[in-house]
PDB file of C-alpha atoms and ligand atoms in Angstrom:
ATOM      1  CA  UNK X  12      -7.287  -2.447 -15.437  1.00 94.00           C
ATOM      2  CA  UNK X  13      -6.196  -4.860 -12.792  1.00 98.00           C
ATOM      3  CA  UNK X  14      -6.226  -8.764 -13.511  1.00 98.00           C
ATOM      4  CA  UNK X  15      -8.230 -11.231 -11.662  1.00 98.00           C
ATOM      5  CA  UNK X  16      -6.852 -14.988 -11.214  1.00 98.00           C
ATOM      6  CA  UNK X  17      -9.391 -16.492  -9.522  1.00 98.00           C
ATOM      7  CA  UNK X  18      -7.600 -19.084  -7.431  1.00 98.00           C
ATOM      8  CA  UNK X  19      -8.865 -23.048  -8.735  1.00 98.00           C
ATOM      9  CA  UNK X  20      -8.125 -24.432  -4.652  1.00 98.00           C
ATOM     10  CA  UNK X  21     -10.903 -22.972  -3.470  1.00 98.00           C
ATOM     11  CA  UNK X  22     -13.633 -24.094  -5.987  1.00 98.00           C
ATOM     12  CA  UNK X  23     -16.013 -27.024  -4.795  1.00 97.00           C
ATOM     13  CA  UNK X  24     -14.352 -30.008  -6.438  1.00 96.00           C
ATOM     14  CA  UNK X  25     -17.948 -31.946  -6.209  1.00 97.00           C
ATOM     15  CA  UNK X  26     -19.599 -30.087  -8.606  1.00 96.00           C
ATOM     16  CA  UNK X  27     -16.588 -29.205 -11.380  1.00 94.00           C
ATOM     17  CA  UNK X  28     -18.659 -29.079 -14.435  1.00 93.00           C
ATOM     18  CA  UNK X  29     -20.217 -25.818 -12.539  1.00 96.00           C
ATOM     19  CA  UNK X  30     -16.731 -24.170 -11.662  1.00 97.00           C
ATOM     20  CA  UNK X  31     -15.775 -24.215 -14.883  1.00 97.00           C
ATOM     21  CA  UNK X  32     -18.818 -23.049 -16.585  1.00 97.00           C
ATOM     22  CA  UNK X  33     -18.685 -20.336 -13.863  1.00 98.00           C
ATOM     23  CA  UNK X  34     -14.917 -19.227 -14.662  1.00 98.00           C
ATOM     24  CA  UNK X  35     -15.522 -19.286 -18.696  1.00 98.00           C
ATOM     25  CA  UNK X  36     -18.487 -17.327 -18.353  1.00 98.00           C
ATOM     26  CA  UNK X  37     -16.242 -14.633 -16.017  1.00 98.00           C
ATOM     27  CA  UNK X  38     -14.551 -12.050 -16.674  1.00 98.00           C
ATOM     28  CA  UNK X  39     -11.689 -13.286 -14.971  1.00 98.00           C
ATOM     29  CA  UNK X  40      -8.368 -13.209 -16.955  1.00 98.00           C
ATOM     30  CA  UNK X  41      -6.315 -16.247 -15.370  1.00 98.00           C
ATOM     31  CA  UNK X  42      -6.958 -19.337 -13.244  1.00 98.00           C
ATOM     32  CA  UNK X  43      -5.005 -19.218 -10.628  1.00 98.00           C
ATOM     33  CA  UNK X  44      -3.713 -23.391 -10.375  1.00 98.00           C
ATOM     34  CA  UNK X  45      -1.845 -24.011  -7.029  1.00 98.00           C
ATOM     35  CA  UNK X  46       0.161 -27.093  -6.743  1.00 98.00           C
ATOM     36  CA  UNK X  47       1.282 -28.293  -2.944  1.00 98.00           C
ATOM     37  CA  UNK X  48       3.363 -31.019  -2.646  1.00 98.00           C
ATOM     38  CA  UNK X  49       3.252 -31.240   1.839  1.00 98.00           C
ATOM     39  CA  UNK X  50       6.751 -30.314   1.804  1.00 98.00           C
ATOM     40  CA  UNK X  51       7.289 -26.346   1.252  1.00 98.00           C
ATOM     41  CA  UNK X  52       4.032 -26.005   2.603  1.00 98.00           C
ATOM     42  CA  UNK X  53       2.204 -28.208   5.008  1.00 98.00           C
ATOM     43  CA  UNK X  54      -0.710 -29.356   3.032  1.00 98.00           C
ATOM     44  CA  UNK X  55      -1.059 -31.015  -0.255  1.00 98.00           C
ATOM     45  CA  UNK X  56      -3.770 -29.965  -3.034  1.00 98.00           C
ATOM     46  CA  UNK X  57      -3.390 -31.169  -6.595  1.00 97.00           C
ATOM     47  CA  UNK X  58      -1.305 -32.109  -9.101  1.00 96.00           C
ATOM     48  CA  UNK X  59      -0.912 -32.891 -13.163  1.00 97.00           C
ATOM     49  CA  UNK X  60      -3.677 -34.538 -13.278  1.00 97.00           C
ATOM     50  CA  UNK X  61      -6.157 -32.265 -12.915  1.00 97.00           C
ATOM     51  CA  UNK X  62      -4.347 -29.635 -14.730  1.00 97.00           C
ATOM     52  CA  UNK X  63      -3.950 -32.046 -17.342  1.00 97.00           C
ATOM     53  CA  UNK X  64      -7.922 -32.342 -17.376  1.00 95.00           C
ATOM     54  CA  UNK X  65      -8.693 -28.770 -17.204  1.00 96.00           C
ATOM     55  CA  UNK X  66      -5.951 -27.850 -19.881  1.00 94.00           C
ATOM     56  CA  UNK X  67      -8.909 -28.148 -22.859  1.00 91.00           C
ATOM     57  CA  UNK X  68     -12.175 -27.376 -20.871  1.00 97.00           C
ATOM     58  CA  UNK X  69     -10.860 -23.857 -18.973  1.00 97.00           C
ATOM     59  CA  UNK X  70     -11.107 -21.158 -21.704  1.00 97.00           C
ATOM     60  CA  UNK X  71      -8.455 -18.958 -19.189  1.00 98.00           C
ATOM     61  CA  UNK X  72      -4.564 -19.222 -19.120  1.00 98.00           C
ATOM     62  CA  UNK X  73      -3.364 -21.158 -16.130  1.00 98.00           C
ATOM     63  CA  UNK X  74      -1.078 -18.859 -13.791  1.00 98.00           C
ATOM     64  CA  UNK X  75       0.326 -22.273 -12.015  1.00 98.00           C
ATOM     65  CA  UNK X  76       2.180 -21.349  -8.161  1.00 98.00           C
ATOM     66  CA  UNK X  77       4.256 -24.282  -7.488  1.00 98.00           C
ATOM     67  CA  UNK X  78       4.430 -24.704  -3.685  1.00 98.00           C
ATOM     68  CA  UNK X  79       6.989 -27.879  -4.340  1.00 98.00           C
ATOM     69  CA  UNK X  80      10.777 -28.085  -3.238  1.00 98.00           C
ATOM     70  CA  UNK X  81      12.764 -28.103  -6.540  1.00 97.00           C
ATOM     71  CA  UNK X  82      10.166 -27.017  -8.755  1.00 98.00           C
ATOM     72  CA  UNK X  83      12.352 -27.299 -11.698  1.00 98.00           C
ATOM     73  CA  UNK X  84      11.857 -30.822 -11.496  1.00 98.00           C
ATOM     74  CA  UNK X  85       8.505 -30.282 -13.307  1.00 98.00           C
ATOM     75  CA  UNK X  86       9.335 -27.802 -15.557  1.00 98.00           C
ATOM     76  CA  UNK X  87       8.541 -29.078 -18.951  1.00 98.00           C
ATOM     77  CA  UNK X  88       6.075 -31.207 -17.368  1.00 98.00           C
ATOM     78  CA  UNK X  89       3.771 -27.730 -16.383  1.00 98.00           C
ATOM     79  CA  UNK X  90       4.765 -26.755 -20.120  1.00 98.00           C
ATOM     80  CA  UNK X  91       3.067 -29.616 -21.397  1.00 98.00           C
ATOM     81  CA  UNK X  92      -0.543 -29.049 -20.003  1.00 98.00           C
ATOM     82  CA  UNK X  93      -0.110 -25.166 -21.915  1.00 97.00           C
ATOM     83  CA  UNK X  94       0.327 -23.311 -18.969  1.00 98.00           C
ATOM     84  CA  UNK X  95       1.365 -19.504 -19.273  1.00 98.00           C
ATOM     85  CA  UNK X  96       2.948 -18.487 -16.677  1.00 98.00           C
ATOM     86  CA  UNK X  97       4.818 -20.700 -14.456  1.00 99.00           C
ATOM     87  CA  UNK X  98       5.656 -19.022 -10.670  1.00 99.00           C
ATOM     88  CA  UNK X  99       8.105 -20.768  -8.409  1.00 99.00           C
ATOM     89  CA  UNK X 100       9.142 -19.544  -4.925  1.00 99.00           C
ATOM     90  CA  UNK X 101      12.767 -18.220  -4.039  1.00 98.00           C
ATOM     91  CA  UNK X 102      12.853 -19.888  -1.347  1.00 98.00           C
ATOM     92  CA  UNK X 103      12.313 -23.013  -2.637  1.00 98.00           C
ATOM     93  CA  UNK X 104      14.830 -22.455  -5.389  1.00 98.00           C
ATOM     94  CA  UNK X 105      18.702 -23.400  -5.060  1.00 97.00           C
ATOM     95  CA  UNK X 106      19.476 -21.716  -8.806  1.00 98.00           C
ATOM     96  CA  UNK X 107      16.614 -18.936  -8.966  1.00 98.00           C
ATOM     97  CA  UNK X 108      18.367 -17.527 -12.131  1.00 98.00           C
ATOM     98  CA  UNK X 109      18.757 -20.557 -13.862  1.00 98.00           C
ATOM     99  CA  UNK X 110      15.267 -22.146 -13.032  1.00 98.00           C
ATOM    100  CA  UNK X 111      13.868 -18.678 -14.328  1.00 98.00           C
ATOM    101  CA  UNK X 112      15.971 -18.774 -17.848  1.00 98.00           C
ATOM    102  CA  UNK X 113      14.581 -22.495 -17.952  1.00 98.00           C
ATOM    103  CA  UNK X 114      10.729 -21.753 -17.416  1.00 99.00           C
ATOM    104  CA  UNK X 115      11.592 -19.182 -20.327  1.00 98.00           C
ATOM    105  CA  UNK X 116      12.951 -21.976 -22.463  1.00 98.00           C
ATOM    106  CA  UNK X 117       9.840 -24.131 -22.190  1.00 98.00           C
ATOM    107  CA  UNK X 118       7.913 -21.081 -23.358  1.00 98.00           C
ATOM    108  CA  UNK X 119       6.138 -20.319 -20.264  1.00 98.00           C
ATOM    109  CA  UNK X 120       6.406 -16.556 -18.863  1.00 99.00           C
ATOM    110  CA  UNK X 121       8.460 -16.534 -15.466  1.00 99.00           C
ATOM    111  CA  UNK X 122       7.031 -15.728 -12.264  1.00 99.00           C
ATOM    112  CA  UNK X 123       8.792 -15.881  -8.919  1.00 99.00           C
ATOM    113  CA  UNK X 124       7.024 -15.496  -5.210  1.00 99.00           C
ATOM    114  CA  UNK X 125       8.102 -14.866  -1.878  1.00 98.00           C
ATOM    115  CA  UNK X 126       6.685 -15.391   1.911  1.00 98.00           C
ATOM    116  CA  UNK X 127       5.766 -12.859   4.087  1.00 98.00           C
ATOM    117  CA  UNK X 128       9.283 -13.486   5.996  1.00 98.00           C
ATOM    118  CA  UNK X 129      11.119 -13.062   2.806  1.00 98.00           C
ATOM    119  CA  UNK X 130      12.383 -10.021   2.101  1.00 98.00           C
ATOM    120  CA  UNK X 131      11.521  -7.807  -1.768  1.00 98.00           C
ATOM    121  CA  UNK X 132      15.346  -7.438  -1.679  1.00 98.00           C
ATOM    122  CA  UNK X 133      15.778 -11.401  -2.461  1.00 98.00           C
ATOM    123  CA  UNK X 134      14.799 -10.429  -5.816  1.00 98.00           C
ATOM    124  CA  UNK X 135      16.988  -7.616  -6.904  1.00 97.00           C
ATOM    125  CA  UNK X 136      19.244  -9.780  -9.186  1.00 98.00           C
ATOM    126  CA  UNK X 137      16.403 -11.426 -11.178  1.00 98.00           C
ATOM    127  CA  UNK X 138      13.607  -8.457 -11.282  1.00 98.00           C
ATOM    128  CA  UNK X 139      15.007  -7.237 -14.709  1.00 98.00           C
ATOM    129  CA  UNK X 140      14.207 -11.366 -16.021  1.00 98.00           C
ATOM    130  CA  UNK X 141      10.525 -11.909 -15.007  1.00 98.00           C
ATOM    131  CA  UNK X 142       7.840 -11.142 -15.824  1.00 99.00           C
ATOM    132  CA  UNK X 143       5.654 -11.346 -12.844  1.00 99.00           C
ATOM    133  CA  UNK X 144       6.295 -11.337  -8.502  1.00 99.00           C
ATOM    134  CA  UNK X 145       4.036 -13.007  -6.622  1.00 99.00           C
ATOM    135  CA  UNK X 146       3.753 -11.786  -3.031  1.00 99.00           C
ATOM    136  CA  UNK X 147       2.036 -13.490  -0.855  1.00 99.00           C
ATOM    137  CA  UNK X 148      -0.259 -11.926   1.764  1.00 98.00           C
ATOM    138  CA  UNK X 149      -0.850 -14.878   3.896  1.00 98.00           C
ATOM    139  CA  UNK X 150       1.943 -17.857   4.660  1.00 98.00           C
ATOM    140  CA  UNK X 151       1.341 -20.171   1.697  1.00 98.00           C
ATOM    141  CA  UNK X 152      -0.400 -23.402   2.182  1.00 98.00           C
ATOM    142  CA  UNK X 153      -4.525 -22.942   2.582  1.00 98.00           C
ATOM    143  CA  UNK X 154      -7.304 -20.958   1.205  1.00 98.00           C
ATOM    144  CA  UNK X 155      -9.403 -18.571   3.369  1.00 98.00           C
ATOM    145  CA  UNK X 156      -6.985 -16.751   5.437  1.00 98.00           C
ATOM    146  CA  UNK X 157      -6.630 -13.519   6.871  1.00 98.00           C
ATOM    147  CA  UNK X 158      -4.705 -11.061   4.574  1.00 98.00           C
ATOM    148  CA  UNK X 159      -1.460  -9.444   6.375  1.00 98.00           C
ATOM    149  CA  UNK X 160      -1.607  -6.007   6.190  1.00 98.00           C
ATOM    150  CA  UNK X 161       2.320  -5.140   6.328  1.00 98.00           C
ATOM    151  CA  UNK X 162       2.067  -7.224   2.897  1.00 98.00           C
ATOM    152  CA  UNK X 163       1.271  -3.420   1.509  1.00 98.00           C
ATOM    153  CA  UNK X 164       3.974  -1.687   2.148  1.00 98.00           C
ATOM    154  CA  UNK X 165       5.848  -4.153   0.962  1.00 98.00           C
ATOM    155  CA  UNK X 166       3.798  -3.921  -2.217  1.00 98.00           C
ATOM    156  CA  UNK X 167       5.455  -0.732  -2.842  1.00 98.00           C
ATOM    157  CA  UNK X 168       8.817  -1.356  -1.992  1.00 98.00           C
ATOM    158  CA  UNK X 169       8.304  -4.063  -4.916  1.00 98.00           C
ATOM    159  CA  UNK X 170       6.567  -1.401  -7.115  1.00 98.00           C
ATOM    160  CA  UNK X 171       9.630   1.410  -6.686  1.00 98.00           C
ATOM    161  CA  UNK X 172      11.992  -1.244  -7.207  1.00 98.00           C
ATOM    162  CA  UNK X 173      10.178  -2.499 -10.409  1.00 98.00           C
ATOM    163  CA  UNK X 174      10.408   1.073 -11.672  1.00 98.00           C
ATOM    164  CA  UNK X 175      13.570   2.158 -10.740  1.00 98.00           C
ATOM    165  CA  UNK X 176      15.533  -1.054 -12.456  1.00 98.00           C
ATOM    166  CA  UNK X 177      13.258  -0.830 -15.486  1.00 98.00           C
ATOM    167  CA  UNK X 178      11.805  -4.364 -14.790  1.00 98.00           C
ATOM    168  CA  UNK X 179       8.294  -5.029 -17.099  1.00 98.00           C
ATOM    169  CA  UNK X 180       7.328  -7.260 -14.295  1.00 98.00           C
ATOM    170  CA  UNK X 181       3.803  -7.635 -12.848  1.00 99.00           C
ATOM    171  CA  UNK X 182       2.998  -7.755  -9.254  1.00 99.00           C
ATOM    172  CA  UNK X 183       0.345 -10.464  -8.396  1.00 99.00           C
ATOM    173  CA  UNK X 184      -0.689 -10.519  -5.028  1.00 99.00           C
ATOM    174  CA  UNK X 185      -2.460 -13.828  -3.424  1.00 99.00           C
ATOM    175  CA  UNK X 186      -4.031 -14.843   0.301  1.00 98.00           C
ATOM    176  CA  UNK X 187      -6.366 -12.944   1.873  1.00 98.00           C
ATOM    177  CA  UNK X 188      -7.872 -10.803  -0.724  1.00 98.00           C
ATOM    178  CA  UNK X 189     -11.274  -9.455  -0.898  1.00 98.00           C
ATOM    179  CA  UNK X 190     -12.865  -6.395  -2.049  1.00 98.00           C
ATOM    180  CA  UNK X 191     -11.869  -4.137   0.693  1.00 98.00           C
ATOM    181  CA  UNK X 192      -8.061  -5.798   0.714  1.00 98.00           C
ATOM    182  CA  UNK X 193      -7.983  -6.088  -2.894  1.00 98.00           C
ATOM    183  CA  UNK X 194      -8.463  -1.985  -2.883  1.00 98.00           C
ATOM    184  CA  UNK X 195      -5.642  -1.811  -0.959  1.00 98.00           C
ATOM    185  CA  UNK X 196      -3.460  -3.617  -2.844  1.00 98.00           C
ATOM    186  CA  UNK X 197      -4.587  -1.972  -6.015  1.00 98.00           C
ATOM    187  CA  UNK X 198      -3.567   1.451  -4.665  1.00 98.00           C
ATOM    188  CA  UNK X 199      -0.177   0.210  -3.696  1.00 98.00           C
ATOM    189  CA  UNK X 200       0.658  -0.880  -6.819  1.00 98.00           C
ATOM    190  CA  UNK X 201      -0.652  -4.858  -7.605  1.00 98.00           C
ATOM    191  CA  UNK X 202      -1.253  -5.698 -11.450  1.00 98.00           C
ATOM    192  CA  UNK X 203      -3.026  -9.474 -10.461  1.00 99.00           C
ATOM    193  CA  UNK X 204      -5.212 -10.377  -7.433  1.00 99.00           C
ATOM    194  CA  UNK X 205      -5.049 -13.770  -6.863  1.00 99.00           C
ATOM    195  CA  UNK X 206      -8.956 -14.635  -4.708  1.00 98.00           C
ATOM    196  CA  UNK X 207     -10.045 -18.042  -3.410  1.00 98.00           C
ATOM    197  CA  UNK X 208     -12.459 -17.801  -0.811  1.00 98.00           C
ATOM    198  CA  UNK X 209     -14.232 -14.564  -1.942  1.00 98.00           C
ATOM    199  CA  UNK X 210     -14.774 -15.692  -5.245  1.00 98.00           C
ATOM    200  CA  UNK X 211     -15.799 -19.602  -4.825  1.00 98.00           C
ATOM    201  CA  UNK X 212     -17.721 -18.957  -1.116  1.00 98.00           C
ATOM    202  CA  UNK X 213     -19.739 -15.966  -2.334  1.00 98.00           C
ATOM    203  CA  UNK X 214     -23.445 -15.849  -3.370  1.00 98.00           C
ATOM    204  CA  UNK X 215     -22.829 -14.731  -6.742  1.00 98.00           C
ATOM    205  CA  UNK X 216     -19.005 -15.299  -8.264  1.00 98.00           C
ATOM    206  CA  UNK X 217     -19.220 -14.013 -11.508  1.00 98.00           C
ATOM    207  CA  UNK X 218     -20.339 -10.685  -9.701  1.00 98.00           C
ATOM    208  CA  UNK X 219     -18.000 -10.892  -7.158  1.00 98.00           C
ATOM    209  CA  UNK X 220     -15.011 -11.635 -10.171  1.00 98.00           C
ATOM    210  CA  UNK X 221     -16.965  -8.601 -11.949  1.00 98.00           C
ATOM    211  CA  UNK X 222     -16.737  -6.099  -8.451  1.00 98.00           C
ATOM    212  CA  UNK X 223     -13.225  -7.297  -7.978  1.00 98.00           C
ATOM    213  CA  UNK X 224     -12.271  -6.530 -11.845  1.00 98.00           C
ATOM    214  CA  UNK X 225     -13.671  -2.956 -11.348  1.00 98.00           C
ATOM    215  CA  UNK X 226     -12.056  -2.018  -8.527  1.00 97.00           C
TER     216      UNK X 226
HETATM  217  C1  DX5 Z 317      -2.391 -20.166  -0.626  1.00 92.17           C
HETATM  218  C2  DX5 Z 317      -2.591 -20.111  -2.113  1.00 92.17           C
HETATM  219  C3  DX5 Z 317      -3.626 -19.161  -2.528  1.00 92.17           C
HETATM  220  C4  DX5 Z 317      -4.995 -19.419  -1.953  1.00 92.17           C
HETATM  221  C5  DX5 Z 317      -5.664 -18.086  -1.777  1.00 92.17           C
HETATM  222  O1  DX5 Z 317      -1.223 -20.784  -0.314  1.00 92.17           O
HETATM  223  O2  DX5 Z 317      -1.376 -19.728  -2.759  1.00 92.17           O
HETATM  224  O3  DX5 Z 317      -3.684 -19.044  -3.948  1.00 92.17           O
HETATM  225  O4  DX5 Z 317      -5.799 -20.259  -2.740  1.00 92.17           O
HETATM  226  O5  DX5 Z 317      -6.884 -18.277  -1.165  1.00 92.17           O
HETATM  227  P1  DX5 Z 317      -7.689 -17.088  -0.505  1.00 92.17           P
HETATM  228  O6  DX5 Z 317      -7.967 -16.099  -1.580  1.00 92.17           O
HETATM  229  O7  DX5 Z 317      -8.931 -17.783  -0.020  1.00 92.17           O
HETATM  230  O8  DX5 Z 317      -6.859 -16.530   0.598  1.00 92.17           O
HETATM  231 ZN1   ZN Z 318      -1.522 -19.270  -4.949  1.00 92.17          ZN
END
């Protein structure tokens, strides 16, 4: 069955207490915790912090994307708040290999992403070491976008490699996805939708986490 991180930059940061409630009460398996630092990407969302906050109130693992130049910078510091799976990006990353046997050593599983410009190939040396690609299906940096629908067949390019090299690595997908999208990308191959805006803006989330787990 396919995973559903709902994605934590979307939720309305007035009323919190109600997110949360909302997301423990889901069925959703992760929360999806994206950290911007204005630099990779051009906005800025949040930081330690507020993970640090939700680290004992969120009843879900936290599935952090670092958006950051240099993410190993923060390495142990995501650790520290319990997160379980730590993704950086590739391009972001001067020592992918190293940064990925590091996230292992804190404990945290490995994830790595790439853009929409980057291509599956990039990963081919370190797909046999993760446990998880994040592709994005919108250029990183805001919630509420439209999905990009050559993301799919790139999808399964990721999906043949993964089974030709053996790699146990899960293919999250994030930006963009809704129910009909989220179909899509279920079909070509995706273990994880990552949803902001369909989740937090709809009338009824937990439904809309609950039509999104049974797709
Ligand atoms: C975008 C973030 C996404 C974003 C997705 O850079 O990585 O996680 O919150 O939001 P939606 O689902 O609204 O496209
Ligand atoms: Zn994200």
């Amino acid at each position: 069955m396919i995973q559903i991180a709902p994605s934590f930059l979307s939720a309305n940061f007035a009323h919190l207490e109600r997110e949360i409630q909302m997301l423990n009460d889901s069925e959703a398996d992760l929360l999806h915790f994206d950290v911007m630092d204005g630099s990779f990407v051009p906005n800025i969302s949040f930081g330690f912090p507020v993970m640090a906050s939700l680290q004992n109130v969120v009843r879900k693992p936290m599935d952090v994307h670092m958006m950051v130049v240099q993410p190993e910078r923060w390495i142990e510091r995501v650790a520290s708040y319990g997160a379980r799976i730590m993704t950086v990006h590739q391009e972001a990353c001067h020592n992918l290999h190293r940064t990925v046997q590091q996230i292992h050593e804190a404990g945290m599983q490995a994830g790595v992403a790439i853009n929409p410009g980057t291509p599956v190939m990039m990963l081919e040396e370190v797909i046999c070491d993760i446990d998880m690609v994040l592709i994005m299906t919108v250029n990183p940096g805001f919630g509420g976008q439209t999905f990009i629908p050559s993301m799919l067949d790139k999808v399964r390019r990721l999906k043949s490699m993964i089974s030709q090299t053996g790699s146990k690595a899960l293919i999250e997908c994030d930006g963009g996805v809704n129910l009909e999208t989220g179909a899509q990308l279920k079909e070509a191959g995706a273990d994880i939708l990552v949803a902001g805006h369909t989740i937090f803006r709809s009338d009824d989330p937990i439904e809309t986490i609950h039509a999104l787990k049974a797709l």
